[in-house]
Coordinates of C-alpha atoms in Angstrom, one line a residue:
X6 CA 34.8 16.9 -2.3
X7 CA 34.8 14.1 0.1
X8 CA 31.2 13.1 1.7
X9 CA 30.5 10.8 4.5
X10 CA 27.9 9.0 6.0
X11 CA 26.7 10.2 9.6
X12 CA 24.4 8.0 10.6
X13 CA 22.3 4.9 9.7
X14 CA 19.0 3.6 11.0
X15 CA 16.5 1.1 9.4
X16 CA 12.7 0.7 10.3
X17 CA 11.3 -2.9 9.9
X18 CA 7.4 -3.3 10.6
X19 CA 7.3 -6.2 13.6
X20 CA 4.6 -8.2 11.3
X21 CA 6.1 -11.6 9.8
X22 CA 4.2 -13.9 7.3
X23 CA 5.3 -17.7 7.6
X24 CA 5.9 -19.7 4.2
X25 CA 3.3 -22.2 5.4
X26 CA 0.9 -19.2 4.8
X27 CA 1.2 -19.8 0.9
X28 CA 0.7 -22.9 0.7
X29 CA -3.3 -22.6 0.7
X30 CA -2.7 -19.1 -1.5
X31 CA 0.0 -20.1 -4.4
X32 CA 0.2 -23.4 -3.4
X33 CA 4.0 -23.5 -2.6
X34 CA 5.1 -25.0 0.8
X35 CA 8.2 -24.3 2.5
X36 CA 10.7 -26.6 1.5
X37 CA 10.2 -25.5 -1.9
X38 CA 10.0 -20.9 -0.9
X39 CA 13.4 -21.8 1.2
X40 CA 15.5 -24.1 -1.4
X41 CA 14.6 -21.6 -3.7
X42 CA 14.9 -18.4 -2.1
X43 CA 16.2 -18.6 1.8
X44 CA 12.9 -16.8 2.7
X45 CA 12.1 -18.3 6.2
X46 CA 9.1 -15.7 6.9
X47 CA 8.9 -11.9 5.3
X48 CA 8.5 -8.5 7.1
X49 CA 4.8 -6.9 6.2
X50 CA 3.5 -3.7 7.3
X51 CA 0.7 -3.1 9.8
X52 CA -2.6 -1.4 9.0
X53 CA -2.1 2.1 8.6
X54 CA 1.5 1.7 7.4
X55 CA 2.9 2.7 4.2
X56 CA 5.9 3.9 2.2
X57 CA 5.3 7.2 3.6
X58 CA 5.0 6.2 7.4
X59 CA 8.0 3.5 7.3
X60 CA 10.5 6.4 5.8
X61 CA 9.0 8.6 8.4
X62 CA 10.1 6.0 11.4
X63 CA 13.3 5.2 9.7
X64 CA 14.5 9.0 10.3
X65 CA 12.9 9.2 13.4
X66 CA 15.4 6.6 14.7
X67 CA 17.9 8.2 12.6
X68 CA 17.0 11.6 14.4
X69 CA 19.0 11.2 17.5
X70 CA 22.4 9.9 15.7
X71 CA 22.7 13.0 13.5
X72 CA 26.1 15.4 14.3
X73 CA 23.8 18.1 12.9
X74 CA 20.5 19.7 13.5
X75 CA 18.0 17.8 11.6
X76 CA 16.4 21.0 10.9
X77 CA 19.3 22.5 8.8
X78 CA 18.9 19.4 6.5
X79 CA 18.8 21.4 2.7
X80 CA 18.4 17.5 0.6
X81 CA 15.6 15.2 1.3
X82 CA 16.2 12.5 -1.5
X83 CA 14.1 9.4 -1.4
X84 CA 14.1 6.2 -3.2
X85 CA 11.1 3.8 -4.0
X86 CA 9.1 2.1 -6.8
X87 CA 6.5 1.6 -4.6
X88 CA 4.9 5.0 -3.5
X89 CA 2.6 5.6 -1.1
X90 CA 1.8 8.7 -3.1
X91 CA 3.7 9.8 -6.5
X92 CA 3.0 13.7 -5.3
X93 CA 3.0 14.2 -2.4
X94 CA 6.4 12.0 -2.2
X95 CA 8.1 10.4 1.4
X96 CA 10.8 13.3 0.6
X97 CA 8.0 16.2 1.3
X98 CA 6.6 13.9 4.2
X99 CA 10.1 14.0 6.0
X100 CA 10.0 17.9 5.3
X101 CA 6.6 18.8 6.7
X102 CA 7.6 16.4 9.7
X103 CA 10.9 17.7 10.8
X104 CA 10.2 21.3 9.0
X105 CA 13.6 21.2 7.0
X106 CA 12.4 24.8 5.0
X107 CA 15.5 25.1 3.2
X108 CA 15.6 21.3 2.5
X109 CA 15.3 20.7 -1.8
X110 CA 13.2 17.2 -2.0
X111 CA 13.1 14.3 -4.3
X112 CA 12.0 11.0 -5.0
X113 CA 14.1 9.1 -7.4
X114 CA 12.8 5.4 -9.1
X115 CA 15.5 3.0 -10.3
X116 CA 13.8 -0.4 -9.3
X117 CA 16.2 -2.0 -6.3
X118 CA 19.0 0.1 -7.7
X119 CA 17.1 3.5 -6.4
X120 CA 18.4 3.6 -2.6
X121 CA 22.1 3.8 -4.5
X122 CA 20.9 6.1 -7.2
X123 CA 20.2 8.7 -4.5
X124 CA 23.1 8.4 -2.9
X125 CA 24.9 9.4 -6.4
X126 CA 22.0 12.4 -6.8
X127 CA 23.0 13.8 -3.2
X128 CA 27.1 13.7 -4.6
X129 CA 25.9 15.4 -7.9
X130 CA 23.8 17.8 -5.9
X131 CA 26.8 18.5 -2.9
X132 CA 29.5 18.7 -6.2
X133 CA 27.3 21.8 -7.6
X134 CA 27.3 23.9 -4.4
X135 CA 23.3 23.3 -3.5
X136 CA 23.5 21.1 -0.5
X137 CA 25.9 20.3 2.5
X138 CA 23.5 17.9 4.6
X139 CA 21.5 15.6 3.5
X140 CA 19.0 12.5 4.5
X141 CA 18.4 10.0 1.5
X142 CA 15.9 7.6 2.5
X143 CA 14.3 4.4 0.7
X144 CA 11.2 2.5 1.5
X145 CA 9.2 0.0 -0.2
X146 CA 5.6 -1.3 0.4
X147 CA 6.0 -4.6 -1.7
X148 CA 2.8 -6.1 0.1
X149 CA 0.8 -3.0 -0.5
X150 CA 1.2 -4.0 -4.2
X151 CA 2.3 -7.9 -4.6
X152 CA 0.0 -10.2 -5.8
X153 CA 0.4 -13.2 -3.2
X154 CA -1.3 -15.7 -5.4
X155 CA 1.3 -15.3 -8.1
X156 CA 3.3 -18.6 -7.7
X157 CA 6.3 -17.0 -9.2
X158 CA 7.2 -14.4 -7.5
X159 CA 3.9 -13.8 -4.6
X160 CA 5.9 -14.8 -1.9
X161 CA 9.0 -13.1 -2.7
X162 CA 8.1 -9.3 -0.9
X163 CA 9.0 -7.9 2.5
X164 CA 8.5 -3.8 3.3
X165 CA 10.8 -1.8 5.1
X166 CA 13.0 1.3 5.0
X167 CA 16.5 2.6 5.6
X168 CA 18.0 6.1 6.3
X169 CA 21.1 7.8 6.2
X170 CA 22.8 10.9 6.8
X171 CA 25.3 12.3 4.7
X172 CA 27.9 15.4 5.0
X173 CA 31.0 16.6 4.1
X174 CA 32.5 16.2 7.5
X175 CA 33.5 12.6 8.7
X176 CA 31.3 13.5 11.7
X177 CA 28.6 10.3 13.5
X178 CA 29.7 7.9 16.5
X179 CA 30.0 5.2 13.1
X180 CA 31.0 7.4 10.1
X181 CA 32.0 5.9 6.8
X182 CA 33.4 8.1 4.2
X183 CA 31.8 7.5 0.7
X184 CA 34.7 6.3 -1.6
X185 CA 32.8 5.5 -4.6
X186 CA 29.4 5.5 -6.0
X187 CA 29.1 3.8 -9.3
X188 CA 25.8 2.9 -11.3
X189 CA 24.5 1.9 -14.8
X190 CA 21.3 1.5 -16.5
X191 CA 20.9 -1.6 -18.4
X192 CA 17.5 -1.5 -20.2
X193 CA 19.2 -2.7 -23.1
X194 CA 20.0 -6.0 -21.9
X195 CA 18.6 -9.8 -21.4
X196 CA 14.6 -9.2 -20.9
X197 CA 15.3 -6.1 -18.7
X198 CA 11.2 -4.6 -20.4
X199 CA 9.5 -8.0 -19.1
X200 CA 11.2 -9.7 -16.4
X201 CA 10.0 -7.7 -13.7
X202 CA 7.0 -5.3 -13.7
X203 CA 4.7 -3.1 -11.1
X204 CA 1.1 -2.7 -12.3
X205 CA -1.1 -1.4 -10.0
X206 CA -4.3 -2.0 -11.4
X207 CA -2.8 -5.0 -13.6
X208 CA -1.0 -7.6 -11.6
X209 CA 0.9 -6.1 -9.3
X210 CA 4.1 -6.9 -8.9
X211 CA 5.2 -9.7 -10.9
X212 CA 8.2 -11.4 -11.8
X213 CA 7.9 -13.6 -14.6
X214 CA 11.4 -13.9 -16.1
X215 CA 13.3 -15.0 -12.5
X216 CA 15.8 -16.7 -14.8
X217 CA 17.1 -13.9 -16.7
X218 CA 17.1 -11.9 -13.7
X219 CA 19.3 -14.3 -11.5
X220 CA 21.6 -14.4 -14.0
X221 CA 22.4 -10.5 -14.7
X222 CA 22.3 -9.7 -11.2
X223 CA 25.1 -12.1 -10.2
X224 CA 27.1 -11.0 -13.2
X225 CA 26.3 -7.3 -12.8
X226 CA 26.5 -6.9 -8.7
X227 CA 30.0 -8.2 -9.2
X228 CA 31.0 -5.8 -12.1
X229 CA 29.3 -2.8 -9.7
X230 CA 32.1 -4.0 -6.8
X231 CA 34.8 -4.3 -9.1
X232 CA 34.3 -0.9 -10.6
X233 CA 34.3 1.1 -7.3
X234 CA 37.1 -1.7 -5.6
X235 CA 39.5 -0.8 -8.9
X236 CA 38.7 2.9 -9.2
X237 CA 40.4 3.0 -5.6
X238 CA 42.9 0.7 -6.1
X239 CA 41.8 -1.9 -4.0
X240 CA 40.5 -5.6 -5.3
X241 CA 37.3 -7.2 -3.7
X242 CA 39.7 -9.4 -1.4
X243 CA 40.2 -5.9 0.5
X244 CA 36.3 -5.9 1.4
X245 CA 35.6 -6.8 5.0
X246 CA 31.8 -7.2 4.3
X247 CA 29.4 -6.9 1.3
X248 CA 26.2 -6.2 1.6
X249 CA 24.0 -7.0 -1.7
X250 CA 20.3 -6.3 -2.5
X251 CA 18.4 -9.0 -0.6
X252 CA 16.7 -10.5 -3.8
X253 CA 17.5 -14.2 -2.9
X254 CA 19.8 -16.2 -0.8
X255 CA 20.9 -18.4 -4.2
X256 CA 22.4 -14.9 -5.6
X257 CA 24.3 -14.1 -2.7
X258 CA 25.6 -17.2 -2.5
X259 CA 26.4 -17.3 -6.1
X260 CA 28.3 -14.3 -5.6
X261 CA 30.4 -15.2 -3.0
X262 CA 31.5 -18.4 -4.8
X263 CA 32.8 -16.5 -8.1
X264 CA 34.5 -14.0 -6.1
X265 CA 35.6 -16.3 -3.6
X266 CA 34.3 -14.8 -1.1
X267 CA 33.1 -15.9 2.5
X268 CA 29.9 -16.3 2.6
X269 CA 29.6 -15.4 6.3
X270 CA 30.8 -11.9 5.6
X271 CA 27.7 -11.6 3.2
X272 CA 25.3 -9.6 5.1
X273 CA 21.8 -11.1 4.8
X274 CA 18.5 -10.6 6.3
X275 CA 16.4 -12.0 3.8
X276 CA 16.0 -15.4 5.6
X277 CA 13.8 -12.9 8.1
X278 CA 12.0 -10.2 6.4
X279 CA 12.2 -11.2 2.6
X280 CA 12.6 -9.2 -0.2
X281 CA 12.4 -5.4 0.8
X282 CA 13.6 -3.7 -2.3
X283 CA 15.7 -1.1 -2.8
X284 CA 16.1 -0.3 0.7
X285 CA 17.5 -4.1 1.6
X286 CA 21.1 -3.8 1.3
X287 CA 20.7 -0.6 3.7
X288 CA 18.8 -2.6 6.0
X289 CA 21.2 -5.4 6.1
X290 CA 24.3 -2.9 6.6
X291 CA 22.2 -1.3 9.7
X292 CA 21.1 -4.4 11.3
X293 CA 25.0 -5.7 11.0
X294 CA 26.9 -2.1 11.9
X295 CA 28.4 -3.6 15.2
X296 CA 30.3 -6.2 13.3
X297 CA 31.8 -3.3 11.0
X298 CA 34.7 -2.1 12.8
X299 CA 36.9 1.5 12.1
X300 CA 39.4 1.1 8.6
X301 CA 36.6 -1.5 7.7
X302 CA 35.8 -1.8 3.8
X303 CA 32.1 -2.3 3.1
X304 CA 30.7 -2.8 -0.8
X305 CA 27.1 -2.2 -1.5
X306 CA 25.7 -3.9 -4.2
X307 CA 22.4 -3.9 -6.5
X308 CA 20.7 -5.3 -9.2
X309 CA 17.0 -4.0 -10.2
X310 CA 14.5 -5.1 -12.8
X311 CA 14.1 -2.6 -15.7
X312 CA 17.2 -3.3 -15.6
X313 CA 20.0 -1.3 -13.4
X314 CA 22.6 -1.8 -11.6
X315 CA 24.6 -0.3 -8.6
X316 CA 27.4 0.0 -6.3
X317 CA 29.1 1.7 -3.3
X318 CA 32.4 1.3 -1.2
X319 CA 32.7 2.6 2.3
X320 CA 35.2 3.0 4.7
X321 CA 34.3 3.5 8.6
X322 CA 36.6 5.8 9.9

């Protein structure tokens, strides 16, 4: 069964917090955020904002580019390790907002893997006969949870979310047809239980093993676009663009020098909003879909702490 993405939209709050503002916090100024990370300023959401609310505007811009009612939507799937509310998830919000009634909904957790992981759950669920439209969506609140004085990783976190549509027919005014989806848990690995954690009430988010996790997500983003570039008999020089989880500029760039890759066809945001999570490489395809042009081969690529790893080729028809 062949599935195809619809539609894309991306919702960044308009707040941005300046490196200079953590110099009095973590003591880091910005020479030493940007060398380190290519975070210019980071994306934070306004009072009254939350995982919830920035899913809910992501398909509201999405609403208009659907070929289908949103209404007859039967999959809500979203993605995020940093809920607004664990039951009442952004999945049931999109529901009660756009009354889907026949819509079966999910939120899935795979660190900055999960935005690819539900893609892969809507496949599974169109391959068994339960669904034929569906809206996966991924959010994060990273500043809801972050703890800014935390000089290892404080500064690191943007919020945002993306949205997509996704059918069986190769319907949208930009569709891509999904060619593979590949991904892999790897909590077996490296420091995978330390390097990265989310404690509410103990810490926040921290990252305390940034080492470990540079390296394994260079080696294992790569591996993720090999795996879906191979299984269609294609090699990563085919690619047009790639856009990678937005963890840091270094990685990116890292990337694109072992695969000999230009780095200008690396599609990047995280200069401007910071890390946003799962939802990043979404948000940097959307923000860059009028450079993607029909028979166009787009990787997506992610690494998240636990550990995991994931990957997806497109193809814009």
């Amino acid at each position: 069964m062949d599935l195809y993405i619809n539609a894309i939209a991306h919702y960044i709050p308009e707040a941005r917090v300046p490196n200079s503002y953590f110099k009095d916090v973590n003591g880091l100024d910005d020479e030493w955020i940007f060398s380190r990370t290519g975070i210019k300023t980071r994306s934070k959401a306004g009072e009254g904002e939350n995982t919830n609310t920035m899913a809910l505007e992501a398909v509201a811009r999405l609403k208009d580019k659907l070929p289908f009612a949103i209404e007859d939507t039967d999959l809500v799937v979203a993605a995020t390790y940093s809920p607004h509310d664990t039951v009442a998830t952004a999945a049931h919000a999109i529901q009660r907002a756009y009354t889907t009634r026949a819509a079966k909904c999910l939120s899935v957790s795979s660190a900055c893997s999960s935005f690819i992981n539900a893609i892969e759950i809507v496949q599974g669920y169109f391959a068994m006969g339960k669904a034929t439209k569906a809206i996966v969506v991924a959010s994060e609140h990273n500043t809801e949870y972050c703890n800014e004085s935390c000089p290892q990783s404080g500064h690191l976190w943007g919020d945002g979310a993306i949205a997509i549509a996704i059918s069986t027919s190769p319907e949208g005014e930009k569709a891509a047809k999904i060619l593979d989806i590949f991904t892999r848990g790897l909590g077996h690995i490296g420091k995978a239980d330390t390097a990265v954690y989310l404690r509410p009430r103990h810490g926040g988010i921290g990252m305390p093993e940034g080492r470990d996790v540079f390296i394994n997500a260079c080696h294992y983003m790569i591996e993720g676009l090999q795996v879906v570039t191979e299984s269609n008999g294609k090699t990563l020089a085919d690619l047009k663009y790639i856009a990678p989880h937005q963890a840091n500029k270094r990685i990116m760039a890292t990337i694109a020098r072992q695969i000999d890759f230009p780095e200008d066809r690396i599609l990047s945001n995280i200069g401007e909003v910071g890390n946003t999570g799962c939802p990043s490489c979404g948000i940097a395809l959307s923000q860059n879909l009028d450079r993607v042009e029909r028979g166009d081969l787009v990787g997506l690529t992610v690494f998240g702490g636990g550990y995991s790893c994931g990957a997806v080729l497109l193809e814009f028809i």
